[in-house]
Short mmCIF file of C-alpha atoms and ligand atoms in Angstrom, two decimals:
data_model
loop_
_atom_site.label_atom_id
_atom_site.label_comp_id
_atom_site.label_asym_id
_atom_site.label_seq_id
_atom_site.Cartn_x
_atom_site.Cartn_y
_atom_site.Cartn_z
CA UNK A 1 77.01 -32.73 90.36
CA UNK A 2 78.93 -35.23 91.81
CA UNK A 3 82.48 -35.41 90.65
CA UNK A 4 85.71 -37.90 90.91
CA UNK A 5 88.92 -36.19 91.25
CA UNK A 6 92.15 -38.33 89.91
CA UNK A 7 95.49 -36.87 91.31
CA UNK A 8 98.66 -38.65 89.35
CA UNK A 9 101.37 -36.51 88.73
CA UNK A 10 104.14 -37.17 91.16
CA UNK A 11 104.90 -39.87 93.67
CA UNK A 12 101.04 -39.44 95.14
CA UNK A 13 98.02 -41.35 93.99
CA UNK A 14 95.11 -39.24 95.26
CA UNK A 15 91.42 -40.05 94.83
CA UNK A 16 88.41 -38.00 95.94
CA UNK A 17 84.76 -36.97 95.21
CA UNK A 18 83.46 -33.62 95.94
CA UNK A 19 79.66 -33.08 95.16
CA UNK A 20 78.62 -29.47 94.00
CA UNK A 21 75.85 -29.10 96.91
CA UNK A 22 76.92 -31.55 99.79
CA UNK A 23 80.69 -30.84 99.18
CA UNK A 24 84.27 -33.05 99.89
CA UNK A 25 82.73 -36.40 100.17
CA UNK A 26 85.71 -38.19 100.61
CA UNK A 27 89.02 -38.61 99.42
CA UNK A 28 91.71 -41.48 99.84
CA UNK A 29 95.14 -41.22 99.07
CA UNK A 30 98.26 -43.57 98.68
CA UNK A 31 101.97 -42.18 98.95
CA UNK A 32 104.57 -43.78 97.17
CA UNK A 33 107.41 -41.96 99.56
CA UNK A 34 108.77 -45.36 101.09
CA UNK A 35 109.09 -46.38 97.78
CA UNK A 36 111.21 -43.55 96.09
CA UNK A 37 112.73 -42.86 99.78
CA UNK A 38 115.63 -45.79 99.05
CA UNK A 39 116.91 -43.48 95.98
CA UNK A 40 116.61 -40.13 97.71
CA UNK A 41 114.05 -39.09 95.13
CA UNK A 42 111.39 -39.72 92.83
CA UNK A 43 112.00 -42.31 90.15
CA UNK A 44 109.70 -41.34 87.49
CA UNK A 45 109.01 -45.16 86.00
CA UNK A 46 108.36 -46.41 89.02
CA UNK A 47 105.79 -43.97 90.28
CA UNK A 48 104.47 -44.54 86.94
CA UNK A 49 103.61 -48.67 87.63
CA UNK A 50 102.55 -47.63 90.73
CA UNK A 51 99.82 -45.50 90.07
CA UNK A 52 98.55 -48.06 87.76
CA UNK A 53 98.78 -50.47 90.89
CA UNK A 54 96.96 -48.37 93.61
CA UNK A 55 94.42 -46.26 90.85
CA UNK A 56 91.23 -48.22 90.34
CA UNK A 57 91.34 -49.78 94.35
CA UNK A 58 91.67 -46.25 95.63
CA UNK A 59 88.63 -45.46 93.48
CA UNK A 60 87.05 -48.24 94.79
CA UNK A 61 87.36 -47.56 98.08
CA UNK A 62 86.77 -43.94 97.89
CA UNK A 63 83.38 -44.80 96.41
CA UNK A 64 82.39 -47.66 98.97
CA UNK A 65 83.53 -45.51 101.59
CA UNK A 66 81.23 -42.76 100.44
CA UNK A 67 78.06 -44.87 99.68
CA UNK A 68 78.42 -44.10 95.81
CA UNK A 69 78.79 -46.12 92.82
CA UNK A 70 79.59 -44.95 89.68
CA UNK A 71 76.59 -44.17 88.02
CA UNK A 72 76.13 -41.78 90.79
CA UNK A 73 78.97 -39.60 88.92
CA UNK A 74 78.02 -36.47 86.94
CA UNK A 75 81.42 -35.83 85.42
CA UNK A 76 85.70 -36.78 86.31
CA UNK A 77 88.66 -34.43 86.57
CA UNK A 78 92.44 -35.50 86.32
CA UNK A 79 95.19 -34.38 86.63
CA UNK A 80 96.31 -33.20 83.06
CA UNK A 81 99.97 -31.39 84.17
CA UNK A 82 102.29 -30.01 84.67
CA UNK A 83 104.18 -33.21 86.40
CA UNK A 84 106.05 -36.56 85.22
CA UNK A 85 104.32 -37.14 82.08
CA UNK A 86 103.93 -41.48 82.68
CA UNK A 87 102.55 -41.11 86.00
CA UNK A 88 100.00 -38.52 84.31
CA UNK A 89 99.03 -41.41 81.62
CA UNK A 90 97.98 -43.10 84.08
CA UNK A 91 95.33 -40.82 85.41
CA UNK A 92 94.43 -39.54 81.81
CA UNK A 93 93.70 -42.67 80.79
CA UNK A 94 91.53 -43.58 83.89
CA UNK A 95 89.83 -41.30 83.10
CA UNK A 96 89.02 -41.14 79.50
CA UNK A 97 88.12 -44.72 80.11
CA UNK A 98 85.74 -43.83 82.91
CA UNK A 99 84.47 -40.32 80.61
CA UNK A 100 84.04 -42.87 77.65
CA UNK A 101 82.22 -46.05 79.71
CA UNK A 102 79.48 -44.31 81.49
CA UNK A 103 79.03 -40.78 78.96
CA UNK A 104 80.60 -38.29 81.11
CA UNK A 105 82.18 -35.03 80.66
CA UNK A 106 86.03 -35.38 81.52
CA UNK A 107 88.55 -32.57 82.43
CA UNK A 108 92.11 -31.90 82.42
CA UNK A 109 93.16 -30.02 85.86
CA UNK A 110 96.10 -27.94 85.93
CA UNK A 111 97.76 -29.31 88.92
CA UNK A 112 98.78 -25.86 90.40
CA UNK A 113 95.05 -24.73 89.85
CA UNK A 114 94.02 -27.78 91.89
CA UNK A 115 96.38 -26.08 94.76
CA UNK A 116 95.48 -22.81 94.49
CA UNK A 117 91.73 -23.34 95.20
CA UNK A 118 92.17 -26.25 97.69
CA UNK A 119 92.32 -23.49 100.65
CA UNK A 120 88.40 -23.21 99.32
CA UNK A 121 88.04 -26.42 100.35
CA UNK A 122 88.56 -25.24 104.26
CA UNK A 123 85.99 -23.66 106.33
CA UNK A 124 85.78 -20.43 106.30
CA UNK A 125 86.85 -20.14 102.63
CA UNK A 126 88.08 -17.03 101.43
CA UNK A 127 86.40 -14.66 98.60
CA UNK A 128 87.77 -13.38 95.90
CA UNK A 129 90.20 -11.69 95.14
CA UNK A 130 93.62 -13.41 96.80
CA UNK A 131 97.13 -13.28 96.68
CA UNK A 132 98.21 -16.79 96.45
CA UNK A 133 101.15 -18.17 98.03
CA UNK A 134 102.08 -21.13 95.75
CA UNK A 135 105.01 -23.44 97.41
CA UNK A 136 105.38 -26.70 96.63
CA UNK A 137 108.36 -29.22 95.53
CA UNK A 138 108.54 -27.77 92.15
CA UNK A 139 107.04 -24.16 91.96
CA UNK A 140 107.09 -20.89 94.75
CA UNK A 141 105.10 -18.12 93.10
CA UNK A 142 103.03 -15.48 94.11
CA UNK A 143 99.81 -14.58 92.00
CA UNK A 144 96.41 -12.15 91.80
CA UNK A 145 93.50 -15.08 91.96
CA UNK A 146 90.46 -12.96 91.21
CA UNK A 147 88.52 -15.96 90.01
CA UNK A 148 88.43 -19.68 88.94
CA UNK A 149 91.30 -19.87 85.67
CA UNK A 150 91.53 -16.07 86.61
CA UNK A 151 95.33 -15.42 87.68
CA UNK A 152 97.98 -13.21 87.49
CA UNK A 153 101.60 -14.04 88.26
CA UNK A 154 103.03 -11.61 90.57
CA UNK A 155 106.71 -13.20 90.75
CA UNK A 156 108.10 -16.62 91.48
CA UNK A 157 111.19 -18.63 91.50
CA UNK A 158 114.18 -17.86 89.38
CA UNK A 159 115.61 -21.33 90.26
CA UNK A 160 114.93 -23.86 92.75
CA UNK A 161 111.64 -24.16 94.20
CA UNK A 162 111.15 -23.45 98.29
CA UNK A 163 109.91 -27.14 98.22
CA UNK A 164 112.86 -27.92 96.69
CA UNK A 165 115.43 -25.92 98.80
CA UNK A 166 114.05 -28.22 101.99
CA UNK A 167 114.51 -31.51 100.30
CA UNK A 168 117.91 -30.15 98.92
CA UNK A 169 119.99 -29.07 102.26
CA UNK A 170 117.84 -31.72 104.25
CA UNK A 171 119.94 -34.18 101.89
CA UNK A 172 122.71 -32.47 103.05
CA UNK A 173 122.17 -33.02 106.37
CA UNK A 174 121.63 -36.42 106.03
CA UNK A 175 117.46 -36.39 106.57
CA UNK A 176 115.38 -38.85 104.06
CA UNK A 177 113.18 -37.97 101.07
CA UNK A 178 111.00 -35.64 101.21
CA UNK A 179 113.09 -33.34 103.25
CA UNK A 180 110.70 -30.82 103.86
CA UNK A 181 108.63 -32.50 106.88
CA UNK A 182 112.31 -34.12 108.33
CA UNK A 183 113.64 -31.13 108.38
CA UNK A 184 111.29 -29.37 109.93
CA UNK A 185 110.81 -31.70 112.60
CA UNK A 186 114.89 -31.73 113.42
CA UNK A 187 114.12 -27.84 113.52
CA UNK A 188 111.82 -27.69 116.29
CA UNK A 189 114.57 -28.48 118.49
CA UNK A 190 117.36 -26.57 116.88
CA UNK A 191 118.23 -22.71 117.84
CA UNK A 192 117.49 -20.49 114.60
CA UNK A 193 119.84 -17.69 115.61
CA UNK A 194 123.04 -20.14 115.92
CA UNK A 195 124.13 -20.45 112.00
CA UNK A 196 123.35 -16.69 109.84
CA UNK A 197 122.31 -18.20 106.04
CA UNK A 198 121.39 -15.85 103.31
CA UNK A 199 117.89 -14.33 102.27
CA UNK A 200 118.28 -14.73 98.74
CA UNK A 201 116.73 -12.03 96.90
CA UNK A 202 114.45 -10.57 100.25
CA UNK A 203 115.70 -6.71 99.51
CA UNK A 204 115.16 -7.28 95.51
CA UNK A 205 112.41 -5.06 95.93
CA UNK A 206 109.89 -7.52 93.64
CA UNK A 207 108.20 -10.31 94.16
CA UNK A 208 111.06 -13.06 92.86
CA UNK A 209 112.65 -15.47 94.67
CA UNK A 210 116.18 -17.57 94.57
CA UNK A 211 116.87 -20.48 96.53
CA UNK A 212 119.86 -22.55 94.75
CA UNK A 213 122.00 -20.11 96.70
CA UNK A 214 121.13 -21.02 99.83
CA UNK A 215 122.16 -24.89 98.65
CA UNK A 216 125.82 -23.40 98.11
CA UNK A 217 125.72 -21.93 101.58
CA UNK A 218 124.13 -24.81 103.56
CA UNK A 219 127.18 -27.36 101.62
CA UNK A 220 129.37 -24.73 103.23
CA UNK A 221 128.20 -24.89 106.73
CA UNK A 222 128.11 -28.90 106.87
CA UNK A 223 131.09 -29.07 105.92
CA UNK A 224 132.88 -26.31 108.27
CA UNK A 225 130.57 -27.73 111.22
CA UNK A 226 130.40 -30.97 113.82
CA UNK A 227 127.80 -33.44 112.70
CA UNK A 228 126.34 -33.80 116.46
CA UNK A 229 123.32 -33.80 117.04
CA UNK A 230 122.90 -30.18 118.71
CA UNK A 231 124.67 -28.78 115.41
CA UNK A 232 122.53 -30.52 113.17
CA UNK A 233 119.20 -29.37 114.89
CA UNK A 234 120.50 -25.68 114.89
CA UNK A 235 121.99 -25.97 110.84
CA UNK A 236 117.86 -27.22 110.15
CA UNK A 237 117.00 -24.46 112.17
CA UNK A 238 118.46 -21.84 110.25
CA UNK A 239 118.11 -23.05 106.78
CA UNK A 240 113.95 -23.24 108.10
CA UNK A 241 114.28 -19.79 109.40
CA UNK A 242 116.13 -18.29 106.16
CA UNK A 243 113.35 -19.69 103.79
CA UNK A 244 110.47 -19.15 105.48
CA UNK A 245 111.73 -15.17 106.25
CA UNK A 246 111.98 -14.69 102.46
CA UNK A 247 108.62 -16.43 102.20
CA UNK A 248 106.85 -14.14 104.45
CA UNK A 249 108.69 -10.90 103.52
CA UNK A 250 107.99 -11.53 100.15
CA UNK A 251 104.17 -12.38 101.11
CA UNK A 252 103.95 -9.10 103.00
CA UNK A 253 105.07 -7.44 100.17
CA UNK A 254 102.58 -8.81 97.76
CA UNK A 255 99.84 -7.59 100.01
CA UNK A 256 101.39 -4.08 100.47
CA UNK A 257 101.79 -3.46 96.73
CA UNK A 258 98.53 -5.39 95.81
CA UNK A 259 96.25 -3.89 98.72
CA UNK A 260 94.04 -7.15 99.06
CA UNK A 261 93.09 -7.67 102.03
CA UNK A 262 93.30 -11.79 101.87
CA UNK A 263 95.98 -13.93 101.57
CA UNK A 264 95.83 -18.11 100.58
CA UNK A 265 99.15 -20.09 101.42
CA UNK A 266 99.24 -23.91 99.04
CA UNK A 267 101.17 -26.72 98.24
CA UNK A 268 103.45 -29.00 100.23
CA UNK A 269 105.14 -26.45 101.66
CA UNK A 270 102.28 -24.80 103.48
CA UNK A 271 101.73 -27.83 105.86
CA UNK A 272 105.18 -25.92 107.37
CA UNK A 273 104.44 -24.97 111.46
CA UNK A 274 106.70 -22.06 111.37
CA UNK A 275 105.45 -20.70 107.99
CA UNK A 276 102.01 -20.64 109.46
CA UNK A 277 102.91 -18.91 112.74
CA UNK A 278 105.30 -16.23 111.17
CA UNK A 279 102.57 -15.64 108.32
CA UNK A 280 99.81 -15.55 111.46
CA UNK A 281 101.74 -12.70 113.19
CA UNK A 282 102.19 -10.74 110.14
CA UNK A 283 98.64 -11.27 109.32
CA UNK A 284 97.56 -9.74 112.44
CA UNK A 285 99.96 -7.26 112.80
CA UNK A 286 99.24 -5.82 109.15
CA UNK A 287 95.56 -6.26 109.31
CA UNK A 288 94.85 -8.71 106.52
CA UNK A 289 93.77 -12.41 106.56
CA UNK A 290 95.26 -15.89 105.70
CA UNK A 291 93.75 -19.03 105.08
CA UNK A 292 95.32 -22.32 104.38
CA UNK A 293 94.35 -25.63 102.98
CA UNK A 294 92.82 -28.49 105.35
CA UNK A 295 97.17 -29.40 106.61
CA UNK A 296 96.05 -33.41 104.90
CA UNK A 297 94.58 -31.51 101.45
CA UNK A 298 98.51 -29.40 101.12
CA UNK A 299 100.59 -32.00 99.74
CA UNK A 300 99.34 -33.36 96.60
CA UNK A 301 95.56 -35.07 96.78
CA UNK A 302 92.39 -35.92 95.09
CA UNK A 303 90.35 -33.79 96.43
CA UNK A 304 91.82 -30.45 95.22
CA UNK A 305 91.24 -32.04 91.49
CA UNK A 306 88.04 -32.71 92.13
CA UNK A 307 87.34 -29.45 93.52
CA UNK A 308 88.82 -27.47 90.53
CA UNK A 309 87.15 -30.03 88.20
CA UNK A 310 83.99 -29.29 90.02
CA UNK A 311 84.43 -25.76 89.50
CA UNK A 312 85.41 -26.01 85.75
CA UNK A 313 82.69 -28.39 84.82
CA UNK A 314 79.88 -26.50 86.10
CA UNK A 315 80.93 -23.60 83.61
CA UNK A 316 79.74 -24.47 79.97
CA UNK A 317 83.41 -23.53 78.41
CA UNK A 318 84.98 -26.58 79.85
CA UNK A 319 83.17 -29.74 77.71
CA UNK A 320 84.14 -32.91 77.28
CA UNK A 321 87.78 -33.94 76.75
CA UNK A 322 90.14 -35.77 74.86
CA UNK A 323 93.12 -37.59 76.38
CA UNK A 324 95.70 -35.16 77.18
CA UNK A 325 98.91 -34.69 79.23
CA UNK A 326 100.81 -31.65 79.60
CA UNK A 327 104.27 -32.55 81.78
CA UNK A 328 104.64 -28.84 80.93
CA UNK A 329 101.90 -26.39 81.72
CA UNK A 330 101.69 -22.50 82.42
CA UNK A 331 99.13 -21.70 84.83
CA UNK A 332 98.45 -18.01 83.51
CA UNK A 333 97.35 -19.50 80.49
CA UNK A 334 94.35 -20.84 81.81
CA UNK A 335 91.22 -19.91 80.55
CA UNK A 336 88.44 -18.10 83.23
CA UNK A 337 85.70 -19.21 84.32
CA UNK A 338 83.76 -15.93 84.14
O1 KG4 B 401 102.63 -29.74 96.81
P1 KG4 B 401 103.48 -30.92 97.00
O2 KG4 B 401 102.93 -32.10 97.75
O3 KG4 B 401 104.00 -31.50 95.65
C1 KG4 B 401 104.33 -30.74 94.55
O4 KG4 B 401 103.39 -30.40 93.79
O5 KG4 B 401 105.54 -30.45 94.43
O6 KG4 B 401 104.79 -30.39 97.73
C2 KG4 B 401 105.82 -31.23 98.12
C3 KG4 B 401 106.90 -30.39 98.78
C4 KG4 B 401 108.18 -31.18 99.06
O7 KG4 B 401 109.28 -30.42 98.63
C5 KG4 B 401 108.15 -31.31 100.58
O8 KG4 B 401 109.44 -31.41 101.14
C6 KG4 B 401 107.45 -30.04 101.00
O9 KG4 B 401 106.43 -29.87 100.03
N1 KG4 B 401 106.85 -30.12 102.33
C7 KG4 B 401 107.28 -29.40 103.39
C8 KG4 B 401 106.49 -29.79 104.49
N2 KG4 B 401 105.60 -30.74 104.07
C9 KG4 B 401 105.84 -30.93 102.74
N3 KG4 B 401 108.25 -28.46 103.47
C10 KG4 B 401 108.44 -27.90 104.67
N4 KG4 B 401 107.73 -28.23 105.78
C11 KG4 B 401 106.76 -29.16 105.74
N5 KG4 B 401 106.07 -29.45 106.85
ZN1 ZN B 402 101.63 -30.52 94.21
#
C-alpha cells in the first residue's frame, strides 16, 4: 500500500510517501525557520498561511519526484496532534479532501508516534521491545514501546522540554531560533569543564526530568560573565554538557531498571553530535544497543507520518476518518496495533 504522509504541526511542512513493500519513497520538506527566526520563535498564524502556501506543491513534487500520481495512493496519514491547532487544519483538511476525492482511507497520526517509530525507518531497524528516548522542542520522555500504539510512559519532563532548554539559554546567549543546532555548533569549540551548571533532577532516582532550572542558572552565568567569544563558546559548552549528562544518565537508567536490551533516541533533539557519542559509549560499555532516526528524518518530517500511517492502516482497527485535530494529545492513550 502506498501511502502519503502530511506533517503540519509546527513551523515544518513535511511531505512523504512510504510504500508497505518497496519502503520510504521519498519525502520533501519545507522549513519555515527563516520565517519565524525574525521573532525568536514560532508565530502560530503565520506558520498556519504558510503551510497552506507550500502544502499541495510539496505534494506535487514529492509525487513527480517519485514517479507516482495520485491514483497510485492506497490510503493518507496526517498529522492529527498534538501541535498548533491552525497549522494542523491545514494538513487535516488536505487530507480529508484528498481521503474524500479519490475514496481513500485517511488517518490521524499522533505526532510523537510518528517520532517514536521513525528510527524504524533506518537500516538496521530495531525489534521490539524499546526504550524510547523522546526529545524534541516540546516533550523529553522516556517510554516501554513494545509495539505499534503499544507504549508505556516511563517518566518525562516536569517542565520545560530538553528541546526547549537549548532554544531557551541559546536565546540567552544571543544564538537565533531554533537554538538547539546554534548552540551546539558554538559548543564544539567551547571547553565543557570551564562553567559547572546543574543536573536537574539526575540523582532523583526515577526517570523525570527538570530543565527550567537550568534557564535560572544559565541567566546567572551571562550575566556574571564576559560576552567574548571564548566565554560564550565555553557557557554553550556547558549548558550542552549539563543536558545531555541528564539525558544519558537518565537513559542508562531506563535500561538498567527495564532490562531491554535496545534503546531508540527521536525528535529534534537526537540530531545532537554529543548526545549520540555519549549515548554510543554508554551503549557499548553497558552492553545494549541504540539506534537513531536517518539525522534528516529527526526534526519534524513527512516521512515519519507516513510511516506510522502505514503501520496503522494496514491494521483493520484504524478505518477511515473524519476531520480531526487534537492540539492536545496523550500518547499512552493510543490504541495498539496488536
Ligand atoms: O522534533 P522537533 O523537530 O520538533 C518538535 O516536535 O518539537 O524538535 C525540535 C527541537 C528544537 O528545540 C531544536 O532546537 C532541537 O530540536 N534540535 C537540537 C538539534 N537539532 C534540533 N537540539 C540540540 N542539538 C541539535 N543538533
Ligand atoms: Zn516533532
Amino acid at each position: 500500500m502506498l501511502v502519503l504522509g502530511i506533517e503540519t504541526s509546527c513551523d515544518e511542512t513535511g511531505v512523504a510517501l512510504y510504500d508497505t513493500t518497496e519502503g520510504l519513497l521519498g519525502h520533501t520538506l519545507y522549513s519555515q525557520v527563516a520565517m519565524h527566526a525574525e521573532y525568536g520563535g514560532v508565530v502560530p498564524e503565520l506558520a498556519s498561511r504558510d503551510h497552506v502556501r507550500r502544502l499541495l506543491p510539496l505534494v506535487r513534487e514529492v509525487l513527480s519526484r517519485t514517479d507516482r500520481t495520485l491514483s497510485d495512493l492506497g490510503g493518507v496519514a496526517y498529522t492529527e496532534g498534538p501541535g498548533l491547532a491552525g497549522a494542523l487544519l491545514v494538513g487535516a483538511s488536505v487530507a480529508a479532501a484528498l481521503g474524500y476525492a479519490l475514496k481513500l482511507p485517511v488517518t490521524g497520526i499522533h505526532h510523537l508516534e510518528g517520532h517514536l517509530l521513525s528510527p524504524l525507518l533506518a537500516q538496521p531497524a530495531p525489534r521490539f521491545p524499546f526504550v524510547a528516548l523522546l526529545v524534541s522542542g516540546g516533550h523529553t520522555q522516556i517510554m516501554q514501546v513494545e509495539g505499534v500504539g503499544r507504549y508505556r510512559l516511563l517518566g518525562e519532563t516536569r517542565d520545560d522540554a530538553a528541546g526547549e532548554a537549548f532554544d531557551k539559554t541559546a536565546k540567552l546567549l544571543g544564538l537565533p531560533y531554533p537554538g538547539g543546532p546554534a548552540l551546539s555548533r558554538l559548543a564544539q569549540s567551547g571547553n565543557s569543564q570551564r562553567f559547572s551548571l546543574p543536573r536537574p533532577m539526575l540523582d532523583s532516582g526515577d526517570l523525570d526530568f527538570s530543565f527550567s532550572g537550568l534557564k535560572t542558572a544559565v541567566l546567572t552565568l551571562v550575566h556574571h560573565t564576559g560576552a567574548d567569544e571564548r566565554t560564550r563558546a565555553d557557557v554553550a559548552a556547558s549548558i550542552q554538557a549539563a543536558i545531555v549528562d541528564v539525558l544519558v544518565g537518565k537513559a542508562r537508567m531506563a535500561m538498567r531498571s527495564t532490562g531491554l536490551e535496545r534503546l531508540v533516541v527521536a525528535g529534534g533533539v537526537g540530531a545532537n553530535r554529543e548526545l549520540r557519542a555519549r549515548l554510543d559509549i554508554a551503549a557499548a560499555r553497558e552492553s545494549f544497543a541504540v539506534f537513531y532516526p536517518p539525522p534528516d528524518l529527526c526534526t519534524d518530517n513527512g516521512a515519519m507520518v507516513a510511516f506510522a500511517g502505514a503501520m496503522r492502516l494496514a491494521t483493520a482497527r484504524t478505518g477511515a476518518q473524519g476531520f480531526s485535530v487534537r492540539p492536545r494529545w496523550e500518547l499512552a492513550s493510543l490504541p495498539s496495533t496488536t
